[in-house]
Coordinates of C-alpha atoms in Angstrom, one line a residue:
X1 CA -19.7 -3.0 -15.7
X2 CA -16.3 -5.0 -14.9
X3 CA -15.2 -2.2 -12.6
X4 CA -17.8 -2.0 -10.8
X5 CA -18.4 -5.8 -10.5
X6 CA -14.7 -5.9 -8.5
X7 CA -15.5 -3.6 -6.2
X8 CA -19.3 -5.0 -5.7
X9 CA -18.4 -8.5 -5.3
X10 CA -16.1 -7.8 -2.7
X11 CA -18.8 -5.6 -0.7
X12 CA -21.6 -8.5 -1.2
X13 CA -18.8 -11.0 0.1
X14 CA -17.6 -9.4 3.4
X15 CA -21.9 -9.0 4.0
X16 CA -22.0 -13.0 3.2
X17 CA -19.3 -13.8 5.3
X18 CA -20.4 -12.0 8.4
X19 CA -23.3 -12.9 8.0
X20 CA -22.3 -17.1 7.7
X21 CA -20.0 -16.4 10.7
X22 CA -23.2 -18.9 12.7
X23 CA -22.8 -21.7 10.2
X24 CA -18.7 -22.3 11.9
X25 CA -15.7 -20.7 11.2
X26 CA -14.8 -22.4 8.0
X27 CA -17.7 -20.9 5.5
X28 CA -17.0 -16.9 6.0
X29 CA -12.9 -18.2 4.7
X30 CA -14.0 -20.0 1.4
X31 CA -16.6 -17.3 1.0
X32 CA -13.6 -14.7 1.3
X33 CA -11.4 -17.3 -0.9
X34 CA -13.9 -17.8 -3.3
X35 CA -14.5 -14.0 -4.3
X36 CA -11.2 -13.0 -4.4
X37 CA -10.0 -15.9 -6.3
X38 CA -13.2 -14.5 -8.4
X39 CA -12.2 -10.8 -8.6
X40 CA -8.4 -11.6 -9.4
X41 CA -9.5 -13.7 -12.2
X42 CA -11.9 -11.0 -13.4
X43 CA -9.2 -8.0 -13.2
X44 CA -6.7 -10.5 -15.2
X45 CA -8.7 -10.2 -17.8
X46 CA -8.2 -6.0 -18.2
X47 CA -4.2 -7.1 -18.6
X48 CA -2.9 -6.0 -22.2
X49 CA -1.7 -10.0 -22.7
X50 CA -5.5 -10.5 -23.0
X51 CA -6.8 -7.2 -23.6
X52 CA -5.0 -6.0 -26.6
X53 CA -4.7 -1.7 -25.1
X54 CA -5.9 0.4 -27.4
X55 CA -5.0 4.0 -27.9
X56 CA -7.0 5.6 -25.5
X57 CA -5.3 6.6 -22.1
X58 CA -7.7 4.1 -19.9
X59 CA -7.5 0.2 -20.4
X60 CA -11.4 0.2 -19.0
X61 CA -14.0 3.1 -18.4
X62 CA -17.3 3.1 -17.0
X63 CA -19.6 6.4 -16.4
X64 CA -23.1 6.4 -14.8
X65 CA -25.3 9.4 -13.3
X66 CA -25.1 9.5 -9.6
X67 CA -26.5 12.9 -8.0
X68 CA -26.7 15.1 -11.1
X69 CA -28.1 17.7 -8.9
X70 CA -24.2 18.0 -7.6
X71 CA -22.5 16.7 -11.1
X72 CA -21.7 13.4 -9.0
X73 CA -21.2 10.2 -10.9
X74 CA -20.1 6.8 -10.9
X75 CA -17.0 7.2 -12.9
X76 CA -14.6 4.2 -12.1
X77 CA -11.6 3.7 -14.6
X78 CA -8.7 1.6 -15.2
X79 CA -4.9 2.2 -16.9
X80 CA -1.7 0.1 -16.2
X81 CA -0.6 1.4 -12.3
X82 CA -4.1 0.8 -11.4
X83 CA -4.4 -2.4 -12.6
X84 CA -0.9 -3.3 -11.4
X85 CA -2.2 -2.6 -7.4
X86 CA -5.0 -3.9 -7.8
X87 CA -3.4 -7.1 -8.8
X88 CA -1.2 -6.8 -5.7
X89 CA -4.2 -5.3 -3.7
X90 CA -6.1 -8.8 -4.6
X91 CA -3.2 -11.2 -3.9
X92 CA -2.2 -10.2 -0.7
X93 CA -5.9 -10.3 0.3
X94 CA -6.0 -14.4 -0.8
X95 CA -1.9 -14.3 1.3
X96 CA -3.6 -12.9 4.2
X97 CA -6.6 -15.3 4.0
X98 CA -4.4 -17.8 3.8
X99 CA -2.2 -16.5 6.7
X100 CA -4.7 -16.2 8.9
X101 CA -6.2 -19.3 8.4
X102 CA -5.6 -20.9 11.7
X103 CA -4.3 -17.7 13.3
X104 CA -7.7 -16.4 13.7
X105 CA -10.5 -18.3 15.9
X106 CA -12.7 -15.9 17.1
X107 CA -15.2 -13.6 15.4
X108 CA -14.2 -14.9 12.2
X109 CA -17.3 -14.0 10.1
X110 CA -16.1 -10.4 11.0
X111 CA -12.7 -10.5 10.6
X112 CA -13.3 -11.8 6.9
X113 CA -16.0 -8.8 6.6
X114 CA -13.7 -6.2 7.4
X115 CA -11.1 -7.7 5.1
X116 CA -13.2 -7.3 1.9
X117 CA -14.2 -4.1 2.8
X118 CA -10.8 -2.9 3.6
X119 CA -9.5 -4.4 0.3
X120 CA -12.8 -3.1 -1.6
X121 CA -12.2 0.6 -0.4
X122 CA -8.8 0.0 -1.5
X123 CA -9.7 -0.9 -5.0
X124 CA -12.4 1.9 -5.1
X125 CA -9.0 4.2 -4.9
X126 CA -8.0 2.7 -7.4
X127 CA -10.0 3.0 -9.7
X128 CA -12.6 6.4 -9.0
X129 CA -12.1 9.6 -10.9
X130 CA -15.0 11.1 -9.3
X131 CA -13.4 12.9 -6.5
X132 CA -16.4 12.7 -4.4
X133 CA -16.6 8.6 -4.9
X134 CA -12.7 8.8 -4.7
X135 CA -13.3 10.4 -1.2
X136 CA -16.0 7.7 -0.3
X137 CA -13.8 5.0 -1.2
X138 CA -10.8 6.2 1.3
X139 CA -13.3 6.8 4.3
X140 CA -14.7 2.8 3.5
X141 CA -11.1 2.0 3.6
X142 CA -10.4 3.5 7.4
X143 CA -13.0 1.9 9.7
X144 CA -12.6 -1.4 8.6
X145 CA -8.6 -1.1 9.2
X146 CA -9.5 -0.1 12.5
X147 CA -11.6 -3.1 13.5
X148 CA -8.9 -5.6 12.0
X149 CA -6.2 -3.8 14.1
X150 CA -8.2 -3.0 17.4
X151 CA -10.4 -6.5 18.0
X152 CA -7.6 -8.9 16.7
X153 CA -4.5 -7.3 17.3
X154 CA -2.2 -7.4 20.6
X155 CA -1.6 -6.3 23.9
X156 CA -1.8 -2.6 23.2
X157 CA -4.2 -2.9 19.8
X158 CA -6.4 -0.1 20.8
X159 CA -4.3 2.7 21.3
X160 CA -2.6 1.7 18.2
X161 CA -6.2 1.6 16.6
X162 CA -7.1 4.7 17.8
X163 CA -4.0 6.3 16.7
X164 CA -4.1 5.1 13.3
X165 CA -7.8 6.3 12.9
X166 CA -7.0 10.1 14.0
X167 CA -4.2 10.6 11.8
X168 CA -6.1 9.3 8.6
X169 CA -9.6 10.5 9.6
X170 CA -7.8 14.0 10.2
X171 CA -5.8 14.3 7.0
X172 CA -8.5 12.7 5.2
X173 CA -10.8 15.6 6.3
X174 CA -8.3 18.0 4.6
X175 CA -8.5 16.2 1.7
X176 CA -12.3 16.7 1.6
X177 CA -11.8 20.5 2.5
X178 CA -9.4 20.8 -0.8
X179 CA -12.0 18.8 -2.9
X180 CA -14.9 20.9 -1.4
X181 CA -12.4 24.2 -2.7
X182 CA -11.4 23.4 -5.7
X183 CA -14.8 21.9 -7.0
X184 CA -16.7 25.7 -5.6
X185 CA -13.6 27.3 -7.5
X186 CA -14.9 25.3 -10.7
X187 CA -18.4 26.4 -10.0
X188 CA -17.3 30.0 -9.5
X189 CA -15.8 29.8 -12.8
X190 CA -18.4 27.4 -15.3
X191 CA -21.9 27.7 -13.3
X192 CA -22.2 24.1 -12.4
X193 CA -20.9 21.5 -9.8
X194 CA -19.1 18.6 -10.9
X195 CA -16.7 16.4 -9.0
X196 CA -14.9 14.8 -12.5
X197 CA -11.5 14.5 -12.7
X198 CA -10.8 15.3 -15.9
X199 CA -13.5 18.4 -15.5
X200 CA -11.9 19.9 -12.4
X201 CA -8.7 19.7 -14.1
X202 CA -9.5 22.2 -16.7
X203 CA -10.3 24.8 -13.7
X204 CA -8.0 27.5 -14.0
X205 CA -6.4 28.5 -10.5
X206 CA -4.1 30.9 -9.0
X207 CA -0.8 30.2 -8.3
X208 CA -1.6 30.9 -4.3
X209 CA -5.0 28.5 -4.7
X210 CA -3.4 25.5 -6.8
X211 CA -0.3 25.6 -3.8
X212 CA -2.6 25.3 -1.2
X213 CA -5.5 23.1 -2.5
X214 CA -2.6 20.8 -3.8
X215 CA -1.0 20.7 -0.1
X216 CA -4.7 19.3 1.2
X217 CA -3.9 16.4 -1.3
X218 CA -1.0 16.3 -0.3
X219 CA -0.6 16.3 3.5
X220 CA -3.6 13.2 3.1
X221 CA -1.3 11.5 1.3
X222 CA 1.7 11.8 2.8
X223 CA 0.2 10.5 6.0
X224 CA -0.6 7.2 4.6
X225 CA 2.6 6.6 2.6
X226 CA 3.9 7.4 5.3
X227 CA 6.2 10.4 5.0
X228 CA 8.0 12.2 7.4
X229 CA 7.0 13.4 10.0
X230 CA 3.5 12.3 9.6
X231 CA 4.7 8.5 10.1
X232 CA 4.0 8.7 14.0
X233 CA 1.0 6.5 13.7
X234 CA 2.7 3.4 11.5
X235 CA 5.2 1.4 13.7
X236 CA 2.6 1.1 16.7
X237 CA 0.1 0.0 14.5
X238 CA 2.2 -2.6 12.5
X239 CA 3.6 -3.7 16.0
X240 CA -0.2 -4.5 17.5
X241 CA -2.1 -5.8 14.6
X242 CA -2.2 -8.7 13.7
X243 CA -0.7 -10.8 11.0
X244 CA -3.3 -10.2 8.3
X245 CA -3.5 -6.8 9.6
X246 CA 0.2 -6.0 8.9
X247 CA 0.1 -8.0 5.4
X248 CA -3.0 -5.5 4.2
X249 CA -1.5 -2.3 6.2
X250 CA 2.1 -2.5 4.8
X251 CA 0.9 -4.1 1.2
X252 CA -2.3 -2.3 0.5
X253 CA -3.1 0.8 2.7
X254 CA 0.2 2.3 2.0
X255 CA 0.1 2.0 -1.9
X256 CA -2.9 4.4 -1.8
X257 CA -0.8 7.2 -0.3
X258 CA 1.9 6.9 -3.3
X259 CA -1.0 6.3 -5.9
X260 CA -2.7 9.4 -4.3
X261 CA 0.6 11.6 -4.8
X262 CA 1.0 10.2 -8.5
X263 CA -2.9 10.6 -9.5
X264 CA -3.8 13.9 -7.8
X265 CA -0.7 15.5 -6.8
X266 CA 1.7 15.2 -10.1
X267 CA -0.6 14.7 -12.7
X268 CA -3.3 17.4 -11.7
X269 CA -1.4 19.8 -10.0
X270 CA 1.8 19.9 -12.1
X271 CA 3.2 23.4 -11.1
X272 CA 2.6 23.5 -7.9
X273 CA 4.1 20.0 -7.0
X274 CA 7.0 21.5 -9.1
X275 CA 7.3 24.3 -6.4
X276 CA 6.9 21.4 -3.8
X277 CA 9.2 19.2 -5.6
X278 CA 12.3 20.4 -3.2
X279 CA 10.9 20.0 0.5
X280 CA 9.1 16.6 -0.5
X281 CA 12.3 15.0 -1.6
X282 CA 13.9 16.2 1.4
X283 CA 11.3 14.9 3.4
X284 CA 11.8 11.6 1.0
X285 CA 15.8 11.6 2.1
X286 CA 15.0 12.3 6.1
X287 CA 12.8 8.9 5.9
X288 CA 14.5 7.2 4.3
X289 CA 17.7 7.6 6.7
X290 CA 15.4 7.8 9.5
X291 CA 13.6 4.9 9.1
X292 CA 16.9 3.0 8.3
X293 CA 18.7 3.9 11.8
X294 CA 15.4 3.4 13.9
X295 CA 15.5 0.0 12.3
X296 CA 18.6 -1.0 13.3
X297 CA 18.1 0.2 16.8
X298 CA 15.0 -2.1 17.5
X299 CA 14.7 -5.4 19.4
X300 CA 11.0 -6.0 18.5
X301 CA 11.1 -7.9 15.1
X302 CA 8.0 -6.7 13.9
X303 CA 8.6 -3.0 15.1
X304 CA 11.8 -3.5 13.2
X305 CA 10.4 -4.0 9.9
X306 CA 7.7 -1.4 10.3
X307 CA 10.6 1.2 10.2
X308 CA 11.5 -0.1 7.2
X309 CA 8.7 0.4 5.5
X310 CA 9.3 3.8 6.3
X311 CA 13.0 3.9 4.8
X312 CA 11.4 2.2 1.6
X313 CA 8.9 4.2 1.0
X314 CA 10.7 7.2 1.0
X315 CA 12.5 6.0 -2.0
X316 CA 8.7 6.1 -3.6
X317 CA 8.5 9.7 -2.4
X318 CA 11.6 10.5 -3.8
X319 CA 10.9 8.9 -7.8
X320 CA 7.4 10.2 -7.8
X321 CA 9.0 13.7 -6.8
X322 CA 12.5 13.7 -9.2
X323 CA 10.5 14.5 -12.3
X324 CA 12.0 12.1 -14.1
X325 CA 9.9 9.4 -16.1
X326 CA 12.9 6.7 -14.7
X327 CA 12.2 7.6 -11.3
X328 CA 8.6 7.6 -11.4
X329 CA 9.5 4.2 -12.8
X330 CA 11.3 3.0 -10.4
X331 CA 8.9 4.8 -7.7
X332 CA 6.3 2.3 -8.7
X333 CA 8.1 -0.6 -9.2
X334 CA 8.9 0.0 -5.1
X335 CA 6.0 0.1 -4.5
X336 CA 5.0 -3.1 -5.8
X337 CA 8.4 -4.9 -4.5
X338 CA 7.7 -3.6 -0.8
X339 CA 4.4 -5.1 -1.5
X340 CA 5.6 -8.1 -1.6
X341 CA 9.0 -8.0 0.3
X342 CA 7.7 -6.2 3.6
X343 CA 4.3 -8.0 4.0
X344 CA 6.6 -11.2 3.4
X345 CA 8.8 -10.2 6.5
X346 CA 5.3 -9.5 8.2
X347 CA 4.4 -13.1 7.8
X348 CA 7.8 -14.3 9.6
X349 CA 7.2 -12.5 12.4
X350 CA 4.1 -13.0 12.9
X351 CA 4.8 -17.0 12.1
X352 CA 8.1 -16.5 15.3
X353 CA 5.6 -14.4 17.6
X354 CA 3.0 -17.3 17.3
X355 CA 5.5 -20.0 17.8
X356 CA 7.7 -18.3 20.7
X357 CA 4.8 -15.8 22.3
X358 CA 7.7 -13.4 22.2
X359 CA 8.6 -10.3 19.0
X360 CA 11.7 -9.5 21.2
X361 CA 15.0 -11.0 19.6
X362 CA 16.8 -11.4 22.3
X363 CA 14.2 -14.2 23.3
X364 CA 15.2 -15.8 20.0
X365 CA 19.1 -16.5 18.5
X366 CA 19.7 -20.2 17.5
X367 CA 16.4 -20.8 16.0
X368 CA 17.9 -22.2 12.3
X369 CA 18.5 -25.1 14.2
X370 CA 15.4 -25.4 15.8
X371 CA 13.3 -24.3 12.5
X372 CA 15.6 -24.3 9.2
X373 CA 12.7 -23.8 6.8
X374 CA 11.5 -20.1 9.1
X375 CA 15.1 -19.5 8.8
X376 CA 16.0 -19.9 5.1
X377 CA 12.7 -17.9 4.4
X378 CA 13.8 -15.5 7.0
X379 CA 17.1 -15.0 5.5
X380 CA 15.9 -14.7 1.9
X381 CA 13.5 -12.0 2.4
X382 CA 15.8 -9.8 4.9
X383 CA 18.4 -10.3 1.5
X384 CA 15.6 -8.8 -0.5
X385 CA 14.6 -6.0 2.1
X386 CA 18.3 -4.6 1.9
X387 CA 17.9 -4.8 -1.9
X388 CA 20.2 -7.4 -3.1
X389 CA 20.7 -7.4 -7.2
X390 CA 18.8 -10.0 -9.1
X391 CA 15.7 -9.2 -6.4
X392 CA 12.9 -7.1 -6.5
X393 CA 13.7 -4.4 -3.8
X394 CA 17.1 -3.7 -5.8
X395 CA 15.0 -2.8 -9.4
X396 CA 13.0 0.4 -7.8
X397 CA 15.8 1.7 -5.9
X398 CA 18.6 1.5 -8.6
X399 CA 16.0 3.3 -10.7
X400 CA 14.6 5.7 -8.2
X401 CA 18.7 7.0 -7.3
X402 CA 19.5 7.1 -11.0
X403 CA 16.5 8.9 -12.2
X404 CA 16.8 11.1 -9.3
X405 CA 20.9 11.7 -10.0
X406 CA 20.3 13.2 -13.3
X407 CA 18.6 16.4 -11.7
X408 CA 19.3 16.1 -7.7
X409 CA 22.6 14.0 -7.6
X410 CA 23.2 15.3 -3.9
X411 CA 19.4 13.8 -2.9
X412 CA 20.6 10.7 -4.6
X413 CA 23.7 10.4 -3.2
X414 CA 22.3 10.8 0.5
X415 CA 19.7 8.7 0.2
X416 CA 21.7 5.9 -1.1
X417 CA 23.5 5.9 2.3
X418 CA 20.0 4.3 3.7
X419 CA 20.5 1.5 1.2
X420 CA 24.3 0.8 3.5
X421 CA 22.3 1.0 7.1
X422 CA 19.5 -1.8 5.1
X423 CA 22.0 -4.3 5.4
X424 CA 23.4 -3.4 8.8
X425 CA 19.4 -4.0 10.0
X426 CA 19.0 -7.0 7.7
X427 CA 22.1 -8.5 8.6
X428 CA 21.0 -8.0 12.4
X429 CA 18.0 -9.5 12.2
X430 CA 19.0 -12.9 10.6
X431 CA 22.1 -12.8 12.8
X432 CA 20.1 -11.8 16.0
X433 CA 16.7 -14.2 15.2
X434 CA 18.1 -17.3 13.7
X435 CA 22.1 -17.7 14.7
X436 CA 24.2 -17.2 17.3
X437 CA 23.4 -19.3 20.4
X438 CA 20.0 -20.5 21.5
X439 CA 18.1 -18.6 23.2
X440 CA 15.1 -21.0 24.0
X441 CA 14.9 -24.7 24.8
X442 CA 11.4 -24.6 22.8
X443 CA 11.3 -27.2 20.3
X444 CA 8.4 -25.9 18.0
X445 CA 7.2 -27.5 14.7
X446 CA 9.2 -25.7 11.7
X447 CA 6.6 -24.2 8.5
X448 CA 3.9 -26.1 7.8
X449 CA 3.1 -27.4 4.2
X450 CA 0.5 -24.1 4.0
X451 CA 3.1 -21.6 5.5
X452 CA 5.8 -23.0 2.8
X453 CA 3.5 -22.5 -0.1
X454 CA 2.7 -19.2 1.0
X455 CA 6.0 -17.9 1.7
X456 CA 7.5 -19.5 -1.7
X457 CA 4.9 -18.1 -3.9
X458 CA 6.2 -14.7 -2.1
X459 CA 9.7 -16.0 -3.0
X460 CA 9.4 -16.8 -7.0
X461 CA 7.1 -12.9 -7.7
X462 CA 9.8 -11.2 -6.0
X463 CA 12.6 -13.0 -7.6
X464 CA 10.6 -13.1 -11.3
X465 CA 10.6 -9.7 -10.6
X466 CA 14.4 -8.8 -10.1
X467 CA 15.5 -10.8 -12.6
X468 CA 12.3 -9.9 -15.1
X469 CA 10.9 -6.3 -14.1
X470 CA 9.6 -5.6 -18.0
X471 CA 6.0 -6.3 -18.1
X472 CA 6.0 -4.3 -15.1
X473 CA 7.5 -1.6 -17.3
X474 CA 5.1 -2.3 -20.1
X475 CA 1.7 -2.6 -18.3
X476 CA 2.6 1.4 -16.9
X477 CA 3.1 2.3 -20.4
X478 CA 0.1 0.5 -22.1
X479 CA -2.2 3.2 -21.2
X480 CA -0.7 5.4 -23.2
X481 CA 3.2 5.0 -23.6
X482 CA 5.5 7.5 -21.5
X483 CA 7.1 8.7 -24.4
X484 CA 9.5 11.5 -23.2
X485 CA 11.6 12.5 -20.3
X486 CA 11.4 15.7 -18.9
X487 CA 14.1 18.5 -18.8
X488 CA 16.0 18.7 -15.7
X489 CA 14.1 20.3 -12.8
X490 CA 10.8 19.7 -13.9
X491 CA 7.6 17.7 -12.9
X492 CA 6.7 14.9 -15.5
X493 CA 3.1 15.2 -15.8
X494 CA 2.6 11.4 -17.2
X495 CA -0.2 9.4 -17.7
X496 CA 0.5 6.1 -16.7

């Protein structure tokens, strides 16, 4: 029932906190505090340092009769990369509590509803293999999103809103149509319905069915990593939400794009992501240099680091398509470093927008005088964006290029190129925000005690992490081991 109890508590929160929204602004954030202090304890305990794994691929596993009529269950599970985002998934929900603790004054009860929910759809991702829950889960995750972005974001927050809605709700659609397909394809062929993962991945398909089914999947997907060109949505958003909206959006939201790609793409569609394996990691190299040069060409701090989210997740793109088990790897040990690293830079600029009413860096310059403590923090994680060694940024892409150089060394070599323009951009935005001469005669209070914790807890994971990336390693192959590498020019089909 422990799977189901994360997800439940988090839903029965986000009611509770709406719902104490009349009692003043301070119960729904200890309600919101409270459960996912609760539900990070609780999915501690499915870690192998106190869960000894056992031999079966799944760490946990729960199964319950949902609509038998339709062979729908409840089938929630856990193995190490799900357990490894939902860790994340958790802490950045408590970083953007805490974040938004003074930032948000208005409709509080509802902002703190549509938080768990977001973060509760998230974790349904997670952890569903029942594609029909699975689909459930990334619909719960949308509207929610929407409300955080469109109610407390900025000046142009609803056409940003509204933009990131159409894009997911539309590839999310084709999603369902290639779930609808390939589960009639499995009644065609065994008399009964059933939306099981492991079920529908004993259906036998054409070569021309698997291809196209598997491009549903994968066009959903793509748009919320997001991968070239279906990134069109992600810098306006980032720019107009909030704080707390950027932390979740860039942290959490995006993770269930890669997760999607590794879960439903690689693993049950093996031969036809082989025959996709090509245009996917040229996509991968196109975002990752196109994201790099955009973000060198902007002026708006937090538009700046939304196209480097795009730059850094291509690298993810790129591992989980090499076919090697060191790129996949190093795909998800990105992911869990921009996690941390890009929601981090989030959390400056939102902390310099607050203070100076102004994203634009030419209304900055000067400001390590003004606030050291935002500047040192500022510096540190820019350092870590461009994936300085001994950080956590440099870990998944040294392992994503060198997995990927042993069968594409021409895709590796190019896309290393976007790992030079990362610390023209970083450089840029110290340089630009915090030295040079002053551009304000504001004098504003530097980080606050609460800001400081926040930010330095940010600084010792992703630093443990560079210097430390094993139990990363050993959690993904706890359930069960990766024991081989493929041959070049093949698709790993790994069970992490």
């Amino acid at each position: 029932m422990m799977l189901a109890i994360l997800i439940g508590v988090l839903l029965v929160a986000g009611v509770l906190a709406w719902w104490a929204e009349h009692l003043g602004p301070r119960w729904p954030r200890w309600i919101t505090l409270i459960a996912l202090t609760l539900d990070l304890a609780l999915a501690l305990t499915a870690a192998p340092v106190f869960r000894p794994p056992s031999l079966q691929p799944w760490l946990m596993q729960e199964q319950w009769s949902w609509i038998p009529r339709f062979g729908i269950t409840v089938h929630l599970a856990m193995d190490g990369l799900s357990l490894l985002l939902i860790l994340l998934s958790l802490f950045l929900g408590l970083v953007s509590v805490a974040i938004s603790w003074r930032e948000i004054n208005r409709r509080v009860g509802f902002f703190h509803f549509n938080l768990l929910w977001v973060l509760a759809g998230t974790l349904g991702v997670f952890l569903s293999l029942d594609l029909f829950l699975f689909f459930i889960f990334w619909e719960v995750m949308l509207v929610p999103m929407y409300f955080l972005v469109a109610v407390w974001g900025h000046e142009a927050r609803h056409r940003a809103a509204l933009k990131f809605f159409i894009f997911t709700q539309g590839s999310g659609l084709l999603m369902l149509v290639a779930i609808l397909t390939l589960v009639f394809l499995h009644h065609q062929q065994s008399g009964q319905f059933s939306f099981d993962y492991a079920l529908l991945q004993q259906t036998h398909l054409s070569a021309r069915s698997s291809f196209w089914i598997m491009a549903g999947f994968f066009v959903a997907f793509a748009v919320k990593l997001p991968a070239l060109p279906f990134h069109a949505w992600l810098p306006d958003t980032h720019t107009q939400a909030s704080t707390a909206g950027s932390v979740i959006l860039a942290g959490v939201l995006l993770k269930t794009g890669a997760y999607g790609l590794i879960r439903f793409v690689v693993q049950f569609f093996p031969t036809a992501a082989h025959q996709l394996a090509l245009p996917a990691m040229v996509l991968a190299v196109a975002g990752i240099l196109y994201g790099a040069l955009l973000a060198f060409g902007q002026r708006d701090v937090k538009r700046l680091v939304a196209y480097t989210s795009i730059s850094h997740m291509g690298f993810v793109l790129l591992g989980i398509f090499a076919g090697t088990a060191l790129a996949l790897h190093g795909a998800v040990m990105q992911m869990i470093a921009h996690g941390l690293i890009t929601p981090a830079l989030f959390m400056v600029a939102g902390i310099l927008q607050t203070r100076f009413h102004s994203r634009d860096m030419s209304d900055m310059g000067g400001l390590w005088a003004i606030i050291p403590r935002c500047g040192a923090m500022g510096m540190f994680f820019a350092m870590a964006a461009l994936g300085l060694p001994g950080l956590a940024g440099f870990v998944g892409e040294f392992l994503v290029l060198a997995g990927s150089f042993a069968v594409y060394p021409v895709f590796a070599v190019v896309a290393a190129l976007g790992m030079i323009v990362s610390v023209i951009y970083a450089l840029q935005l110290v340089q630009y925000t915090f030295h040079g001469e002053s551009s304000t005669q504001h004098r504003v209070p530097d980080l606050s005690a609460r800001e400081m914790g926040i930010l330095g807890v940010m600084v010792i994971l992703i630093t443990a992490l560079g210097l430390h990336p094993q139990p990363v390693f050993e959690l993904l192959s706890a359930a069960p081991a990766v024991s081989s590498v493929a041959p070049p020019h093949t698709v790993v089909r790994l069970s992490l």
